[in-house]
JSON list of C-alpha atoms in Angstrom, two decimals:
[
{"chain": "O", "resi": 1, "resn": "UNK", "atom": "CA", "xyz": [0.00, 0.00, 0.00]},
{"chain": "O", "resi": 2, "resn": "UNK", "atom": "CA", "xyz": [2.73, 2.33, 0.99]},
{"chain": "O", "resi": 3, "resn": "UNK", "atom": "CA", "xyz": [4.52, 1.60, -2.35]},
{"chain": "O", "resi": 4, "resn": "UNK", "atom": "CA", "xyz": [1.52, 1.89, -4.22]},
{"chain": "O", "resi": 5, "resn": "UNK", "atom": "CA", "xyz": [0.73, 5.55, -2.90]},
{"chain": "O", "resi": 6, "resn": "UNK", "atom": "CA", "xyz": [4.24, 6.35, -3.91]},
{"chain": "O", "resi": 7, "resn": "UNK", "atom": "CA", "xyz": [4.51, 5.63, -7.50]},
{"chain": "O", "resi": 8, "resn": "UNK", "atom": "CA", "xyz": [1.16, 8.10, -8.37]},
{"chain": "O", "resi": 9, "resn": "UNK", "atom": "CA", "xyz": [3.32, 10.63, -10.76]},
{"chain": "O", "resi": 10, "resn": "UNK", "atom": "CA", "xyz": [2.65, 14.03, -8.39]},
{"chain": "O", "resi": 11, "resn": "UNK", "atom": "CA", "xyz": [1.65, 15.62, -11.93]},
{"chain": "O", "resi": 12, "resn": "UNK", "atom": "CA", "xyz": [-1.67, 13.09, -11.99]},
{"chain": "O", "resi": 13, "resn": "UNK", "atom": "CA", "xyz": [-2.23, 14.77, -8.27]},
{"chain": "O", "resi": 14, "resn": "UNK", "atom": "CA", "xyz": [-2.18, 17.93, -9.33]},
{"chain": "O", "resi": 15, "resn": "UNK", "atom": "CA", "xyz": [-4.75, 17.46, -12.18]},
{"chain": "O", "resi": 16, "resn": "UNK", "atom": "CA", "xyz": [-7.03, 15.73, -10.04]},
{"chain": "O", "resi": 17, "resn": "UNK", "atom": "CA", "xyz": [-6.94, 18.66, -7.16]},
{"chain": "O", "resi": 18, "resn": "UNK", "atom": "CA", "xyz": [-7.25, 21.16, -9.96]},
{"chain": "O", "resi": 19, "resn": "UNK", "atom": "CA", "xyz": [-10.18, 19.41, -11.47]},
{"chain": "O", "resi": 20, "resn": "UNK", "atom": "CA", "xyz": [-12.00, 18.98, -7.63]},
{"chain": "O", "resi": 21, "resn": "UNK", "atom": "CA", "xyz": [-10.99, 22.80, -6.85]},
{"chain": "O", "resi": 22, "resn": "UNK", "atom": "CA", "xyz": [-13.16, 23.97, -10.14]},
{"chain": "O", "resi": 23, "resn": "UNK", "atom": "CA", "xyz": [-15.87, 21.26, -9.81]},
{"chain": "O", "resi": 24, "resn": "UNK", "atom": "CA", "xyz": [-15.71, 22.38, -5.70]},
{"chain": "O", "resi": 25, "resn": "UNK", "atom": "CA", "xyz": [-16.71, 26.44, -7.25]},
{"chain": "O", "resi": 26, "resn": "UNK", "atom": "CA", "xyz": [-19.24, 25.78, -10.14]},
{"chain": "O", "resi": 27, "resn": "UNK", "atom": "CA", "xyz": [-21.36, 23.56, -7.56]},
{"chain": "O", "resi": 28, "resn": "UNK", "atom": "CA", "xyz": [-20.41, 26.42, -4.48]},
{"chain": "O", "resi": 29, "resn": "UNK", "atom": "CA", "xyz": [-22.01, 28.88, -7.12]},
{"chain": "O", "resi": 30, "resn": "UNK", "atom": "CA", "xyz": [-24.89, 26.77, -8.67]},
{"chain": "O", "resi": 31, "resn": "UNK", "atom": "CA", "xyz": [-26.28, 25.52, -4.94]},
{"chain": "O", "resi": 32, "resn": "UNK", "atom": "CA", "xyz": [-25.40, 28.78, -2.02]},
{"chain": "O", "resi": 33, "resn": "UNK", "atom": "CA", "xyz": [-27.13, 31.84, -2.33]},
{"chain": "O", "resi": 34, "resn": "UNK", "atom": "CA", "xyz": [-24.52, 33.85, -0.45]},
{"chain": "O", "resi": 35, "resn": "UNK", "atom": "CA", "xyz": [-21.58, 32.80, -2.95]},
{"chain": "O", "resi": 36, "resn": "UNK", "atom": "CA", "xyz": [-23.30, 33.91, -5.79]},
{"chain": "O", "resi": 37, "resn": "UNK", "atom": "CA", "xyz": [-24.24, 37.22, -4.26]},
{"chain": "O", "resi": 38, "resn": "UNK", "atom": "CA", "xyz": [-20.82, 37.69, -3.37]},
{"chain": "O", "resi": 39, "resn": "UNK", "atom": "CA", "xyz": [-19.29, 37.23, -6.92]},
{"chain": "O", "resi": 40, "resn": "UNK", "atom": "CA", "xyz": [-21.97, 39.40, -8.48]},
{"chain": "O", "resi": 41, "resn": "UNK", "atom": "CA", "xyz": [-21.16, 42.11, -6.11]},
{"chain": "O", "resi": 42, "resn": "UNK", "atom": "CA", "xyz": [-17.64, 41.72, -7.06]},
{"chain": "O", "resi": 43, "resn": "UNK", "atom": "CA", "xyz": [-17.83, 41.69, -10.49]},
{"chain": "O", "resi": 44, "resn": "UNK", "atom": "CA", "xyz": [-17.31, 38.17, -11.60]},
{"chain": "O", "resi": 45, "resn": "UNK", "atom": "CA", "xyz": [-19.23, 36.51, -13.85]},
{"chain": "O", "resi": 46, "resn": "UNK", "atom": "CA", "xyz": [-20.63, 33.04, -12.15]},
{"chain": "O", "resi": 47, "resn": "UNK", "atom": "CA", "xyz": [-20.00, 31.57, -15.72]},
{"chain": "O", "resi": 48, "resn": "UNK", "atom": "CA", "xyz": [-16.63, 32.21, -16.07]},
{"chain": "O", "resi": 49, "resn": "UNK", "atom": "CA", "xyz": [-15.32, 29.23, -14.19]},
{"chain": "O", "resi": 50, "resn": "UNK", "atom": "CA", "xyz": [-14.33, 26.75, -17.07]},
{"chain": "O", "resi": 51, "resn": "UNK", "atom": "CA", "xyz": [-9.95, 26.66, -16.04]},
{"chain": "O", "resi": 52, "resn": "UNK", "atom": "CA", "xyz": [-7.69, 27.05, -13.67]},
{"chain": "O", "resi": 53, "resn": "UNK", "atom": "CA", "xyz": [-6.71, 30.35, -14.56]},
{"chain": "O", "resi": 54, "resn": "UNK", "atom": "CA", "xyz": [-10.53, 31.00, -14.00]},
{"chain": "O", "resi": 55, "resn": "UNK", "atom": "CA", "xyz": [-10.58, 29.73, -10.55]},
{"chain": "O", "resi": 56, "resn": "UNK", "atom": "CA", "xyz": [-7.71, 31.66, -9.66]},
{"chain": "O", "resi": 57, "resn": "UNK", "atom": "CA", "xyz": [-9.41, 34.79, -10.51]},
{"chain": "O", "resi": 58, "resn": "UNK", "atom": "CA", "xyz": [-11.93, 34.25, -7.58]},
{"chain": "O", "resi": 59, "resn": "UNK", "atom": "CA", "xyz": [-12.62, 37.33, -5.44]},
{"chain": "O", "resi": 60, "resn": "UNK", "atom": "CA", "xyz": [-11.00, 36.70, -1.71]},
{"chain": "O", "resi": 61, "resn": "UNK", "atom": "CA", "xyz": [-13.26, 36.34, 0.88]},
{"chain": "O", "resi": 62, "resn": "UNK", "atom": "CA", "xyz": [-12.97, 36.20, 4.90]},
{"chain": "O", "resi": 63, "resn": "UNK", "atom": "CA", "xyz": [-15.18, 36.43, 7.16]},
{"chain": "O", "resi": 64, "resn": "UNK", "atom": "CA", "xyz": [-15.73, 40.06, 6.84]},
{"chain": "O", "resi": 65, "resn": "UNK", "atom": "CA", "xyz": [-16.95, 40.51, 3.84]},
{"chain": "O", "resi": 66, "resn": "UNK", "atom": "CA", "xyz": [-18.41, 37.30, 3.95]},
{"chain": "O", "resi": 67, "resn": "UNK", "atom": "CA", "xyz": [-19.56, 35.21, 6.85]},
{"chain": "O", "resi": 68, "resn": "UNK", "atom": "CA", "xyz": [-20.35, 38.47, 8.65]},
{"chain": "O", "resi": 69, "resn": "UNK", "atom": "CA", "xyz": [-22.08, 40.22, 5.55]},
{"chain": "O", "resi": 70, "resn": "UNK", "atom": "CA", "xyz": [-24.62, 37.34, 5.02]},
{"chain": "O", "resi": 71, "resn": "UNK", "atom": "CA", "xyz": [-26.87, 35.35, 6.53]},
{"chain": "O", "resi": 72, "resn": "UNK", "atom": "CA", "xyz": [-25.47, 32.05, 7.87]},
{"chain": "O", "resi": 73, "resn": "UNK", "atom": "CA", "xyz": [-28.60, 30.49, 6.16]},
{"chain": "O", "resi": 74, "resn": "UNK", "atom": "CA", "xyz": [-27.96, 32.03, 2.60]},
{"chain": "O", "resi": 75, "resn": "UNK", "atom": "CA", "xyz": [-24.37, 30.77, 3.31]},
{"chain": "O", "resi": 76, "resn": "UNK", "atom": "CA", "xyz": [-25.54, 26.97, 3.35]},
{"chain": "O", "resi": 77, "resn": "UNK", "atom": "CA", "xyz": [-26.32, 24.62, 0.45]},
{"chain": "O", "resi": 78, "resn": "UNK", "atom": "CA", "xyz": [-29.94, 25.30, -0.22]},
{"chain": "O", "resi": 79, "resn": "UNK", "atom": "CA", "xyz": [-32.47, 23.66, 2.17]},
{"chain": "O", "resi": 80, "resn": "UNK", "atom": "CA", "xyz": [-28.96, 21.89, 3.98]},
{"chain": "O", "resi": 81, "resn": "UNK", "atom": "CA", "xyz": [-29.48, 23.35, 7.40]},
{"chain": "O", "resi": 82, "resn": "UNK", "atom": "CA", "xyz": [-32.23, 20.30, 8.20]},
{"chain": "O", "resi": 83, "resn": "UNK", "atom": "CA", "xyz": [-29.66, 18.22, 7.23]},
{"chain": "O", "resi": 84, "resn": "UNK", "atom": "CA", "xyz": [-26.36, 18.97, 9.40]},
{"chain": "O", "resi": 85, "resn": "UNK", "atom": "CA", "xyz": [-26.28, 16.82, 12.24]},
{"chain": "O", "resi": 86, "resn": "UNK", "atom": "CA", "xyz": [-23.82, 19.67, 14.81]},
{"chain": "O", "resi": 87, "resn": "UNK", "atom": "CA", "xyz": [-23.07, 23.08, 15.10]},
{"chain": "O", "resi": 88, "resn": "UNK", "atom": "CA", "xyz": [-19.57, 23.80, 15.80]},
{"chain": "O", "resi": 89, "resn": "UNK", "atom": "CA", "xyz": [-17.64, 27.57, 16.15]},
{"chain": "O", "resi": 90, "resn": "UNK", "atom": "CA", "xyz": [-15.16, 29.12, 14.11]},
{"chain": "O", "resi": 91, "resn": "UNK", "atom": "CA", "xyz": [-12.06, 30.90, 15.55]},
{"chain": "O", "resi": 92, "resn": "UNK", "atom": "CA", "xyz": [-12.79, 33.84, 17.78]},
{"chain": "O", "resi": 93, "resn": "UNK", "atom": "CA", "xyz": [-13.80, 36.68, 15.54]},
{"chain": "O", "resi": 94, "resn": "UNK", "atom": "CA", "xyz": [-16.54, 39.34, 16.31]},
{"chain": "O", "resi": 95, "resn": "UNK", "atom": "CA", "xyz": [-17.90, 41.82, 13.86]},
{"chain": "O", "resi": 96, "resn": "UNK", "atom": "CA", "xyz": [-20.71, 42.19, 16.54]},
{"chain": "O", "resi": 97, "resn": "UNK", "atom": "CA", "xyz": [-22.65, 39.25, 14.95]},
{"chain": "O", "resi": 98, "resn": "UNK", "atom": "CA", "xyz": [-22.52, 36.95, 17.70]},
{"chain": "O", "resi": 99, "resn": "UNK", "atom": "CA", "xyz": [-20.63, 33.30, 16.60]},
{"chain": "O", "resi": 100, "resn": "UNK", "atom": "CA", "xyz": [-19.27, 32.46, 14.02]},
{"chain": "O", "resi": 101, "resn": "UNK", "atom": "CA", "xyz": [-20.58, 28.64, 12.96]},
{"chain": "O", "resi": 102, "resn": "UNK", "atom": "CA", "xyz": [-19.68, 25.80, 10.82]},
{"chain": "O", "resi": 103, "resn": "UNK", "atom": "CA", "xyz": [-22.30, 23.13, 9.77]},
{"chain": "O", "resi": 104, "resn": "UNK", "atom": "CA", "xyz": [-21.28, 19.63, 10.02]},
{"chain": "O", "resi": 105, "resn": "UNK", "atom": "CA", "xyz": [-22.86, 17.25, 7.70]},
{"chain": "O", "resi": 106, "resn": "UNK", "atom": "CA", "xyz": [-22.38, 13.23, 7.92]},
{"chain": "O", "resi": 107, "resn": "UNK", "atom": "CA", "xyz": [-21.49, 13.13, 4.36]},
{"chain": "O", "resi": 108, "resn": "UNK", "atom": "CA", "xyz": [-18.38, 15.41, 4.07]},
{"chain": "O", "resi": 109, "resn": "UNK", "atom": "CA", "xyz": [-17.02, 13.98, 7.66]},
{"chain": "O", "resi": 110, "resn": "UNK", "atom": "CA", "xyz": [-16.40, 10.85, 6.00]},
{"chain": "O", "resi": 111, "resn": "UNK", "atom": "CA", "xyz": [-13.41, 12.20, 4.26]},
{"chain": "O", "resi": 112, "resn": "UNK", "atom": "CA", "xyz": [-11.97, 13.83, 7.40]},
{"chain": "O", "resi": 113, "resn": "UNK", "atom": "CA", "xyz": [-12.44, 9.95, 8.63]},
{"chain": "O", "resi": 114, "resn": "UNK", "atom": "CA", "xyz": [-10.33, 8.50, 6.28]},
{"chain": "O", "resi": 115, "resn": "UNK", "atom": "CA", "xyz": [-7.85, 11.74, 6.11]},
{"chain": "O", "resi": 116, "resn": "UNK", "atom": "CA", "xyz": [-7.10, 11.18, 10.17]},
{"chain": "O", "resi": 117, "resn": "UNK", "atom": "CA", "xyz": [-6.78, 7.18, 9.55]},
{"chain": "O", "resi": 118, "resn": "UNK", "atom": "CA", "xyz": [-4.31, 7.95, 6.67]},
{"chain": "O", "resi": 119, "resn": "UNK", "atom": "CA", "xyz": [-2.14, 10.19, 8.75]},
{"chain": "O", "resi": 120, "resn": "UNK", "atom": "CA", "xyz": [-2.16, 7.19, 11.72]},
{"chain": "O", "resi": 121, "resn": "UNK", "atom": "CA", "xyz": [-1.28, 4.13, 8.93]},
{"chain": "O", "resi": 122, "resn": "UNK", "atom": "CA", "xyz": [1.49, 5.99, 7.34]},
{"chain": "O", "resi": 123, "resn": "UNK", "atom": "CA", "xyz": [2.75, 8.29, 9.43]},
{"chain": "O", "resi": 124, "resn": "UNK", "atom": "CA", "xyz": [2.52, 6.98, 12.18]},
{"chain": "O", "resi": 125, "resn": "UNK", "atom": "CA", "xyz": [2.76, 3.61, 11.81]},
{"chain": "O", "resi": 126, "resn": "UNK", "atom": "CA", "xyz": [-0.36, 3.16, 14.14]},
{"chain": "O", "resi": 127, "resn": "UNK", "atom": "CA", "xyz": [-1.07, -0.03, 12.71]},
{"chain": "O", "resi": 128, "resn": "UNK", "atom": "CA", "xyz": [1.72, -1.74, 14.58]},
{"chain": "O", "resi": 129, "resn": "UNK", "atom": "CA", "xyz": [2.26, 0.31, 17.53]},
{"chain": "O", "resi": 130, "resn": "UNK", "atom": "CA", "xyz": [0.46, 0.46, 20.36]},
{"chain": "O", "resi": 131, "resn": "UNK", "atom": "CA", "xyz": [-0.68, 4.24, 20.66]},
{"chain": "O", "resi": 132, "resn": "UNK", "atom": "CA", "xyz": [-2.02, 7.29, 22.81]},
{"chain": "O", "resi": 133, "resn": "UNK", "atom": "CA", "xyz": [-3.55, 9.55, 21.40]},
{"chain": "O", "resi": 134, "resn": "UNK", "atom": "CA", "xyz": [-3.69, 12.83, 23.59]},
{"chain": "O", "resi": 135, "resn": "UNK", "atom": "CA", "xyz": [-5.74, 15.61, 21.62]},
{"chain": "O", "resi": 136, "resn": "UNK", "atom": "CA", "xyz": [-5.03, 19.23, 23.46]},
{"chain": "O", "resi": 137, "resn": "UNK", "atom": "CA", "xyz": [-7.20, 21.25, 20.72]},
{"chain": "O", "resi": 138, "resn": "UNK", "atom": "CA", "xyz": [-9.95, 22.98, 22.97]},
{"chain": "O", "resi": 139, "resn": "UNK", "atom": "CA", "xyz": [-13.16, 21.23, 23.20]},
{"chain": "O", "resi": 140, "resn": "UNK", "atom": "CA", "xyz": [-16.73, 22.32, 22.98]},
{"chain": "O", "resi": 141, "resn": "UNK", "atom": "CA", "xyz": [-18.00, 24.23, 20.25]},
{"chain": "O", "resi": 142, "resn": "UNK", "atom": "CA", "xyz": [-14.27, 25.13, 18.87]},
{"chain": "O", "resi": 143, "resn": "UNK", "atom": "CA", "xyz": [-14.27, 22.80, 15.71]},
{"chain": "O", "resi": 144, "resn": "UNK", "atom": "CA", "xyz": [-10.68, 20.78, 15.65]},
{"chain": "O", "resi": 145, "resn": "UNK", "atom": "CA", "xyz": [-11.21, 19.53, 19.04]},
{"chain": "O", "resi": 146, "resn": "UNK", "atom": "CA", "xyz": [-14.10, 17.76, 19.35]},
{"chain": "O", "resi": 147, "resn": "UNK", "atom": "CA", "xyz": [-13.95, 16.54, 16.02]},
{"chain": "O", "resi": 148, "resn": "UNK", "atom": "CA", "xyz": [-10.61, 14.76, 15.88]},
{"chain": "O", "resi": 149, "resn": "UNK", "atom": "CA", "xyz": [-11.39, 13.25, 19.20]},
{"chain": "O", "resi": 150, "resn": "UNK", "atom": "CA", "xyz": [-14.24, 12.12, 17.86]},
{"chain": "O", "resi": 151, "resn": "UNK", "atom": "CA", "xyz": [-13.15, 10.87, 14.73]},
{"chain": "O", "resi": 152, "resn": "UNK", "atom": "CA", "xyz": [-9.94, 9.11, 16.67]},
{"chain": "O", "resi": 153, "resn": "UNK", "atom": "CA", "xyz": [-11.89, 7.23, 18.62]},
{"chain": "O", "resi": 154, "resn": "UNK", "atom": "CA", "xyz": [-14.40, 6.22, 15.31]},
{"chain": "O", "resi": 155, "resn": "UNK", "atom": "CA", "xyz": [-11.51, 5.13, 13.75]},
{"chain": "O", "resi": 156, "resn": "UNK", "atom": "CA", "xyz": [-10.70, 2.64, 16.93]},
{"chain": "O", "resi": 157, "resn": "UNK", "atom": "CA", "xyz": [-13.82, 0.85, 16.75]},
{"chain": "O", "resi": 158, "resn": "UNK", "atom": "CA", "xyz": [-14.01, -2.54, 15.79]},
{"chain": "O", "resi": 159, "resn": "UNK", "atom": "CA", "xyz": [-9.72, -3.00, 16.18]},
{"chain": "O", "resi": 160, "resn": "UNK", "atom": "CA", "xyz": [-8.40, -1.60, 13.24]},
{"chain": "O", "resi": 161, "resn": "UNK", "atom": "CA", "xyz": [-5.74, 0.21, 14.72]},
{"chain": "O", "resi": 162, "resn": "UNK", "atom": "CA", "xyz": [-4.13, -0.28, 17.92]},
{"chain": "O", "resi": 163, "resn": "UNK", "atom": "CA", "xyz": [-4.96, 3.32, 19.17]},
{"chain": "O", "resi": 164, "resn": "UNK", "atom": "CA", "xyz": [-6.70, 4.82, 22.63]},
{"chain": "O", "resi": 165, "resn": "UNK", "atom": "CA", "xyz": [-8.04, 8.59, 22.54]},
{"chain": "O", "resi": 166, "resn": "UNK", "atom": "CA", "xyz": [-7.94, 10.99, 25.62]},
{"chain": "O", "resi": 167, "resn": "UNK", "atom": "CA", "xyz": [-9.05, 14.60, 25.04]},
{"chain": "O", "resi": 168, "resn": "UNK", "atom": "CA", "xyz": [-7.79, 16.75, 28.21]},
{"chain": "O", "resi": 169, "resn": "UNK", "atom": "CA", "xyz": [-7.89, 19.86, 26.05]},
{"chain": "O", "resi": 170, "resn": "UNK", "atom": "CA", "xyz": [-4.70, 22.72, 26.39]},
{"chain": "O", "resi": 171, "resn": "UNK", "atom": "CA", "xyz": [-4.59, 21.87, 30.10]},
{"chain": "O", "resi": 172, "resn": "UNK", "atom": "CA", "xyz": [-0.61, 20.95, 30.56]},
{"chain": "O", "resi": 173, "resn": "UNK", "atom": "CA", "xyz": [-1.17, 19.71, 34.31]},
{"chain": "O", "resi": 174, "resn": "UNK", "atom": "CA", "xyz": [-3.86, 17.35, 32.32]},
{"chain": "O", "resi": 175, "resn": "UNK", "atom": "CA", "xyz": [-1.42, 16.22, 29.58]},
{"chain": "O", "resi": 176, "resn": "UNK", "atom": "CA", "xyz": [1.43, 15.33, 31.53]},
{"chain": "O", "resi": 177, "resn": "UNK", "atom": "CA", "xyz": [-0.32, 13.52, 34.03]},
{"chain": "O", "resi": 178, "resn": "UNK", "atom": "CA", "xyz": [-1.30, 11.46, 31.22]},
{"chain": "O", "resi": 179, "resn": "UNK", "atom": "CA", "xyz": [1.31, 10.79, 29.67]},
{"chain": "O", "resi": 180, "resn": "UNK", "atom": "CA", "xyz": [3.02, 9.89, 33.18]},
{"chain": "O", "resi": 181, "resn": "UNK", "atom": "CA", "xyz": [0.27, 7.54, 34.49]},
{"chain": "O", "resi": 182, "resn": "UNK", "atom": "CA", "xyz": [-0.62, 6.10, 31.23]},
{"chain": "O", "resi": 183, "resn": "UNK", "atom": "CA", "xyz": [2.08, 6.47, 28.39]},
{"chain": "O", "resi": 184, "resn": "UNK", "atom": "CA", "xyz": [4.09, 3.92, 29.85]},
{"chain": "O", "resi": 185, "resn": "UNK", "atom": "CA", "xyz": [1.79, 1.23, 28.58]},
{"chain": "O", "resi": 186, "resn": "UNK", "atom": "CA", "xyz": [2.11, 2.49, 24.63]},
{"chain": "O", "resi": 187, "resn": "UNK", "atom": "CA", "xyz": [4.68, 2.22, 22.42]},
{"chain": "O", "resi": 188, "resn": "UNK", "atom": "CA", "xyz": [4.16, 5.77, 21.45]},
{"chain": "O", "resi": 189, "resn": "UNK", "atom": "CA", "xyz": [2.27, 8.87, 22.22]},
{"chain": "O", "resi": 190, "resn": "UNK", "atom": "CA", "xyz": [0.83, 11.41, 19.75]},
{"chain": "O", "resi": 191, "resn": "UNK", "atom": "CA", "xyz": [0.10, 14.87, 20.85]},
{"chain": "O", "resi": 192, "resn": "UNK", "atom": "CA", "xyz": [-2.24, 16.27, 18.49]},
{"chain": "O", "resi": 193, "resn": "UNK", "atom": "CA", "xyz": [-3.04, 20.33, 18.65]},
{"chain": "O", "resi": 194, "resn": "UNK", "atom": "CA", "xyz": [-1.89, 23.72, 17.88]},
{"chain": "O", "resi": 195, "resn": "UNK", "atom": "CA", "xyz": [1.84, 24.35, 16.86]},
{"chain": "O", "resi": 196, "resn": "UNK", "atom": "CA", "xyz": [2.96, 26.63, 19.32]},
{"chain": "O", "resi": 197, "resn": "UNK", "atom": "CA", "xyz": [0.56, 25.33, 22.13]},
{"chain": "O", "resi": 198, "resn": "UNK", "atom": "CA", "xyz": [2.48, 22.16, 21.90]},
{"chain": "O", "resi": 199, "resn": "UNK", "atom": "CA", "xyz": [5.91, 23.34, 22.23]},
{"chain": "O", "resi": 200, "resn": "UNK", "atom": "CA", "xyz": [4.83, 24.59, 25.47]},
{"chain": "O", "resi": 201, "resn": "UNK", "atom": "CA", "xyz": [2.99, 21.29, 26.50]},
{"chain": "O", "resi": 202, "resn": "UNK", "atom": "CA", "xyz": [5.95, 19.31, 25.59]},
{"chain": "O", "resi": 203, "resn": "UNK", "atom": "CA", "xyz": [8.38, 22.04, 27.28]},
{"chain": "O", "resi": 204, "resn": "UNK", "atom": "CA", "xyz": [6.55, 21.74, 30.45]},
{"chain": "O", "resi": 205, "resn": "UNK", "atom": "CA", "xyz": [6.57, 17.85, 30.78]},
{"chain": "O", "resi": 206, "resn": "UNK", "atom": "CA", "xyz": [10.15, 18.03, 30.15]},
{"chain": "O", "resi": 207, "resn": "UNK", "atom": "CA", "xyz": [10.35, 19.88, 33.42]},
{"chain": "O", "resi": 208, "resn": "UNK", "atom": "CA", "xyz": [8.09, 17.59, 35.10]},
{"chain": "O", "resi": 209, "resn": "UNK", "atom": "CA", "xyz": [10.57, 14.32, 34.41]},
{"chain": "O", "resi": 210, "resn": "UNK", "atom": "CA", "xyz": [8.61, 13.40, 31.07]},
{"chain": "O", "resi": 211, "resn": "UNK", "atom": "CA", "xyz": [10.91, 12.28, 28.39]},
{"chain": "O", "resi": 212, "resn": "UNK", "atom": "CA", "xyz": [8.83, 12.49, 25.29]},
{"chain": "O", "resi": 213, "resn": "UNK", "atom": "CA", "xyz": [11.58, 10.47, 22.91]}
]
């Protein structure tokens, strides 16, 4: 498997992203009412989208002129709010609208599923090695945290990997006294999180006697 996910020329991957990226905007125009608002008030034609140069033309939006300009129904596939199964909240910006919120639908988090197990299998080599996984996003509404706990544990089920999933959140007192009572019994632990929030995780169980090679 590993071989065969080597030997894909990287110009075939290219071709295929480029082709998903322009599929991804014709549909994002055809089926949510903000999106084509947005490129009619910024001068682009929602017709236009036939190449990559096309796509690269896009207007830039943020959540500005976007997510805080319209509705967070008219920003939804049409009729898809009935369907979403969880609200979760974007990072902490406030243009005086109250959250920000990202609809989660059963459909599209089968692809983070399988993007999370890929990173474990070949990374990783969770497949082989007994592992902890300690996830030290924040939890609650913030997206990455509840959902890659969630999804780690998913992939779990049923023994396909050899993995165990403990969600203490950016609490280093929490962390480290997991990775002290616990970690022993793994052949490896993966801290999963926030760049810089982990160099001071791992910084601070180094000073508590952890030694995380």
């Amino acid at each position: 498997k590993r071989l065969g996910l080597r030997i894909i020329p990287s110009e075939f991957l290219e071709k295929v992203g480029q082709l998903v990226a322009i599929g991804t905007a014709r549909a994002t125009i055809k089926k949510v009412p903000a999106y084509k608002d947005f490129l009619l008030e910024n001068n682009f034609s929602i017709k236009k989208i036939r190449s990559l140069s096309d796509f690269r033309k896009l207007p830039i939006m943020d959540k500005k002129n976007y997510f805080a300009k319209y509705s967070f129904e008219r920003t939804l596939i049409e009729k898809s709010i009935y369907e979403c199964y969880g609200w979760e909240q974007s990072s902490n910006y406030d243009l005086g609208s109250g959250l920000m919120l990202w609809p989660r639908f059963h459909k599209y988090e089968k692809r983070c599923v399988s993007n999370l197990d890929f990173m474990f299998r070949y990374l990783f080599g969770c497949e082989k090695k007994k592992t902890l996984v300690i996830i030290t996003f924040v939890l609650g509404l913030w997206a990455a945290g509840e959902r890659i706990s969630r999804f780690s544990k998913k992939i779990s089920e049923g023994g396909r990997l050899e993995i165990t999933t403990a969600s203490p959140g950016p609490v280093r007192s929490y962390i480290t006294d997991l990775a002290k009572k616990i970690g022993k019994n793994y052949d490896q632990i993966l801290l999963i999180g926030n760049p810089y929030f982990l160099r001071r995780a791992i910084e601070y169980g180094e000073k508590e006697g952890i030694n995380w090679h």
